[in-house]
PDB file of C-alpha atoms in Angstrom:
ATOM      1  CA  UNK A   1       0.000   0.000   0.000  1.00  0.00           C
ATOM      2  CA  UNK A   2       3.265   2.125  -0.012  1.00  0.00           C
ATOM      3  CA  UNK A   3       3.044   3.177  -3.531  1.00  0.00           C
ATOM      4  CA  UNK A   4      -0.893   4.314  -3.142  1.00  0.00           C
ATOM      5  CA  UNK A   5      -0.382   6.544   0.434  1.00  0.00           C
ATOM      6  CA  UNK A   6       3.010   8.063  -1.848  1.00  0.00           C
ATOM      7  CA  UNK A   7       0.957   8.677  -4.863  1.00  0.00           C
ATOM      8  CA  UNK A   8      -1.850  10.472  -2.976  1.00  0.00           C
ATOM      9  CA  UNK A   9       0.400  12.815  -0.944  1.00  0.00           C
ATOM     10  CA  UNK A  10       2.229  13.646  -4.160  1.00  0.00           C
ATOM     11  CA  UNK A  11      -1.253  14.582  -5.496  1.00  0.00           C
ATOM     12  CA  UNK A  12      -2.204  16.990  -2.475  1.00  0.00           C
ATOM     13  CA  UNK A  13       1.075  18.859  -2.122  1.00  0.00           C
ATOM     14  CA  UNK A  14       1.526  19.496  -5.852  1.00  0.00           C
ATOM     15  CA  UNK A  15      -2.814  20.101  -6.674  1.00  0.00           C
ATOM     16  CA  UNK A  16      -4.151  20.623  -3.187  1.00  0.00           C
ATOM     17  CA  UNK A  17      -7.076  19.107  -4.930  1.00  0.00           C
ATOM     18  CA  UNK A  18     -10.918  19.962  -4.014  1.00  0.00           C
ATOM     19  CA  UNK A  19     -12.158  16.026  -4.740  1.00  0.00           C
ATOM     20  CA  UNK A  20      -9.321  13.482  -4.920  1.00  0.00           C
ATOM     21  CA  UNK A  21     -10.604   9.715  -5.755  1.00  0.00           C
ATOM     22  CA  UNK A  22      -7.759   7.317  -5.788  1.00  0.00           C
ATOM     23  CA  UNK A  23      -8.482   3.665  -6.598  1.00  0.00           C
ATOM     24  CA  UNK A  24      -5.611   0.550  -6.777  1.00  0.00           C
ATOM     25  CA  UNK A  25      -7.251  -1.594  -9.637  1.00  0.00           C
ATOM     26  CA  UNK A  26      -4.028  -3.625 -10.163  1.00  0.00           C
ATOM     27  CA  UNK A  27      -6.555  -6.733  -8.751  1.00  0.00           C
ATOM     28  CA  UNK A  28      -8.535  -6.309 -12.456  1.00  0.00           C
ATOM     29  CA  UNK A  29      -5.179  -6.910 -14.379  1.00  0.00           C
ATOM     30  CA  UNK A  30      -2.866  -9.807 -14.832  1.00  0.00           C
ATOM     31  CA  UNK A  31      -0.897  -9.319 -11.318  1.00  0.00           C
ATOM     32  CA  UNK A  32       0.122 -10.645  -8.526  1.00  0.00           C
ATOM     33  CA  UNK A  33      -2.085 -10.339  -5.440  1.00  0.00           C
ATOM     34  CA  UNK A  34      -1.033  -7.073  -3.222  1.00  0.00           C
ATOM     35  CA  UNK A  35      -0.304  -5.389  -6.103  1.00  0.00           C
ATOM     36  CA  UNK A  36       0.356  -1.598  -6.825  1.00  0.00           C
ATOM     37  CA  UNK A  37       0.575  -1.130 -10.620  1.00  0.00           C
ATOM     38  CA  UNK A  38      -2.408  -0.130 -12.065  1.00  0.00           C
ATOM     39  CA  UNK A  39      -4.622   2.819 -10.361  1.00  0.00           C
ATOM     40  CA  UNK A  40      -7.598   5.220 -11.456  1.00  0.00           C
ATOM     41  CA  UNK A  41      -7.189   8.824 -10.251  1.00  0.00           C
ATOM     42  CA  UNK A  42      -9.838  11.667 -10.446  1.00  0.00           C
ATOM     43  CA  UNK A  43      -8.099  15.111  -9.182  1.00  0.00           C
ATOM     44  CA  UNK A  44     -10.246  18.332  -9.136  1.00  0.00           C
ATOM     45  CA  UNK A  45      -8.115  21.371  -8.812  1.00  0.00           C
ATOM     46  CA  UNK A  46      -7.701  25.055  -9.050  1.00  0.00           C
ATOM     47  CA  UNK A  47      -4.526  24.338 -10.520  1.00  0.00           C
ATOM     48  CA  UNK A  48      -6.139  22.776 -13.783  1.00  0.00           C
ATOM     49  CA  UNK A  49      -7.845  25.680 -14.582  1.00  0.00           C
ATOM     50  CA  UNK A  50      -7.260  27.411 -18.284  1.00  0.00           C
ATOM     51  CA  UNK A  51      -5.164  24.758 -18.418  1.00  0.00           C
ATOM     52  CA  UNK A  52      -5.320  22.093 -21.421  1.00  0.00           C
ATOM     53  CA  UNK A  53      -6.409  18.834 -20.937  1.00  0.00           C
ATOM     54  CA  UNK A  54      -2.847  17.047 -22.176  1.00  0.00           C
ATOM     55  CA  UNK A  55      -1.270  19.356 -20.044  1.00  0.00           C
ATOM     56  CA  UNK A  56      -3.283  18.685 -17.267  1.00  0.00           C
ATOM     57  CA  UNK A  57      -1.997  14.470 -17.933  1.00  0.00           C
ATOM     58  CA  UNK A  58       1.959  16.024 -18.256  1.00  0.00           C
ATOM     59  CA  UNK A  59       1.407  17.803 -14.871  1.00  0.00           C
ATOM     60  CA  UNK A  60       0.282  15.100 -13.057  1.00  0.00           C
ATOM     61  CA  UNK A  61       3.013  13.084 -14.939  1.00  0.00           C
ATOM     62  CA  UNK A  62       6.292  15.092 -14.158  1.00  0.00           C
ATOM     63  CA  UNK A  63       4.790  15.262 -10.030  1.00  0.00           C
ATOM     64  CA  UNK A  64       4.380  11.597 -10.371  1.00  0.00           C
ATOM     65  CA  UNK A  65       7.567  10.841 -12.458  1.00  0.00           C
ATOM     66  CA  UNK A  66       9.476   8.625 -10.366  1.00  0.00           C
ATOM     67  CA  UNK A  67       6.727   6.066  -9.542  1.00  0.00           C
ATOM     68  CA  UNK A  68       5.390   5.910 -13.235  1.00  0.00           C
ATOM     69  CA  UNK A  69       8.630   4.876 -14.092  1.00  0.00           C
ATOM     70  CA  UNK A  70       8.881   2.822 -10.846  1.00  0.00           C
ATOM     71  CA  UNK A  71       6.109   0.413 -10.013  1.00  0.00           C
ATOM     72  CA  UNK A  72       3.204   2.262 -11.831  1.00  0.00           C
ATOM     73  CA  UNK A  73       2.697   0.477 -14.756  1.00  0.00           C
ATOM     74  CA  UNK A  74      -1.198   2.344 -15.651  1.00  0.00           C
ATOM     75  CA  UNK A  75      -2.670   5.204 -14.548  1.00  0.00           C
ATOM     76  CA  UNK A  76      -6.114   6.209 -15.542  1.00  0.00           C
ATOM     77  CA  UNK A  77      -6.628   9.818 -14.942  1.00  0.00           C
ATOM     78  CA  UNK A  78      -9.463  11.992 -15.097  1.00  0.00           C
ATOM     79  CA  UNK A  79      -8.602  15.814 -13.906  1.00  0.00           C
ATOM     80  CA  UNK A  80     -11.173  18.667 -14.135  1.00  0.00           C
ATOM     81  CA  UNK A  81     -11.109  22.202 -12.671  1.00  0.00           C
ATOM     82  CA  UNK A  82     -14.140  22.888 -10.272  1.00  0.00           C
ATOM     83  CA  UNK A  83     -16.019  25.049 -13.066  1.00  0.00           C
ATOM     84  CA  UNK A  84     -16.223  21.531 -14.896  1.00  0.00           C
ATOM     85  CA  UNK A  85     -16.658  18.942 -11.729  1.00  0.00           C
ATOM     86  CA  UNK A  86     -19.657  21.284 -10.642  1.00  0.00           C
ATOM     87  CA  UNK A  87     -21.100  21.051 -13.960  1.00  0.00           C
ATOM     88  CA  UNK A  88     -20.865  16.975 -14.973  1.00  0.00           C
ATOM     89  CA  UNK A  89     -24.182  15.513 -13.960  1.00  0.00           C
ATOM     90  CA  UNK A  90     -22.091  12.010 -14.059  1.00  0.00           C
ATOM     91  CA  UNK A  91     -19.244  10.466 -12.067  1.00  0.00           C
ATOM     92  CA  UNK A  92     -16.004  10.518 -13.575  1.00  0.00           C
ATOM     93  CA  UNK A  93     -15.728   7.264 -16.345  1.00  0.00           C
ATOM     94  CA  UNK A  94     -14.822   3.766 -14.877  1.00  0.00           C
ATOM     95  CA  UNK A  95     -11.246   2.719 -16.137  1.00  0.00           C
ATOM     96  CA  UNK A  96     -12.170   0.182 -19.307  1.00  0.00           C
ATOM     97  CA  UNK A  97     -11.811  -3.894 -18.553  1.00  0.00           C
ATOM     98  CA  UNK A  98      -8.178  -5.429 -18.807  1.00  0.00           C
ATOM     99  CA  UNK A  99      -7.899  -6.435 -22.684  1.00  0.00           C
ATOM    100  CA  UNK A 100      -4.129  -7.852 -21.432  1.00  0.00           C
ATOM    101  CA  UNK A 101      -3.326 -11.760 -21.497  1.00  0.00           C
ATOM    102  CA  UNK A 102      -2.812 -13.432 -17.904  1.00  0.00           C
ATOM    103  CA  UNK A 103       0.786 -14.683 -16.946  1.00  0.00           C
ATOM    104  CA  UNK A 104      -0.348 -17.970 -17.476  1.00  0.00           C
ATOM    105  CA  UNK A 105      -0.983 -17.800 -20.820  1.00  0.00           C
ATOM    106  CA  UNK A 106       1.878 -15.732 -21.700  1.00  0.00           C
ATOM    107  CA  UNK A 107       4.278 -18.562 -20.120  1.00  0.00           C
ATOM    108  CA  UNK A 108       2.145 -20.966 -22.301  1.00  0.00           C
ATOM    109  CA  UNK A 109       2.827 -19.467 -25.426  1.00  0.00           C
ATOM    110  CA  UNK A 110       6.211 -18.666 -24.500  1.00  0.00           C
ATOM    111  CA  UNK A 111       6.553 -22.962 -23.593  1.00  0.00           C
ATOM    112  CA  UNK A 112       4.967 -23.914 -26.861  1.00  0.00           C
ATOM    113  CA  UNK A 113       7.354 -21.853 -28.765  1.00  0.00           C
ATOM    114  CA  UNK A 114      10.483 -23.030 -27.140  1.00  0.00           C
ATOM    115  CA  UNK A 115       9.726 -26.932 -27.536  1.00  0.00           C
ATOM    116  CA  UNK A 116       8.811 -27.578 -23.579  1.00  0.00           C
TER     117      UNK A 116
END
């Protein structure tokens, strides 16, 4: 659960966010239990306002740098200012269903092609 508490007080110093949702999905993917590399973020901040939504993604990026290269292997983000948060009549989307193989059936493949 390290990398989830480090993520979300990365979040709060850098956005000081109004609404902060931060959910560990890495049980929905092809992982090992206990997990920590795939998570769905929602961030509503002051700090997104007039700002672009790619740049938005690149902000939350470079504060978020070292995990994404370390053990965060997805992150699903969906960052609004408060003019646009106040104004959705829906939640923010659900991250879409793993289309990845499982481990098992990569090792298969990788069996069969070796001759095991």
């Amino acid at each position: 659960m390290q990398t989830e508490i480090t993520l979300r007080e990365l979040i709060e110093k850098r956005f000081n966010p109004r609404h902060l949702e931060l959910a560990n999905e890495s049980h929905q993917h092809s992982v090992p239990v206990d997990s920590e590399t795939h998570f769905r973020l929602v961030v509503v901040s002051d700090a997104f306002s007039g700002v672009r939504k790619v740049a938005r993604h690149q902000m939350v990026y470079q504060a978020a740098a070292e995990l994404i290269e370390g053990p965060i292997h997805a992150l699903a983000m969906h960052l609004y200012d408060p003019e646009e948060w106040s104004s959705r009549n829906t939640p923010a989307p659900d991250s879409p269903a793993c289309l990845g193989g499982s481990l098992s059936e990569s090792r298969s493949v990788n069996d069969s092609k070796s001759g095991d």
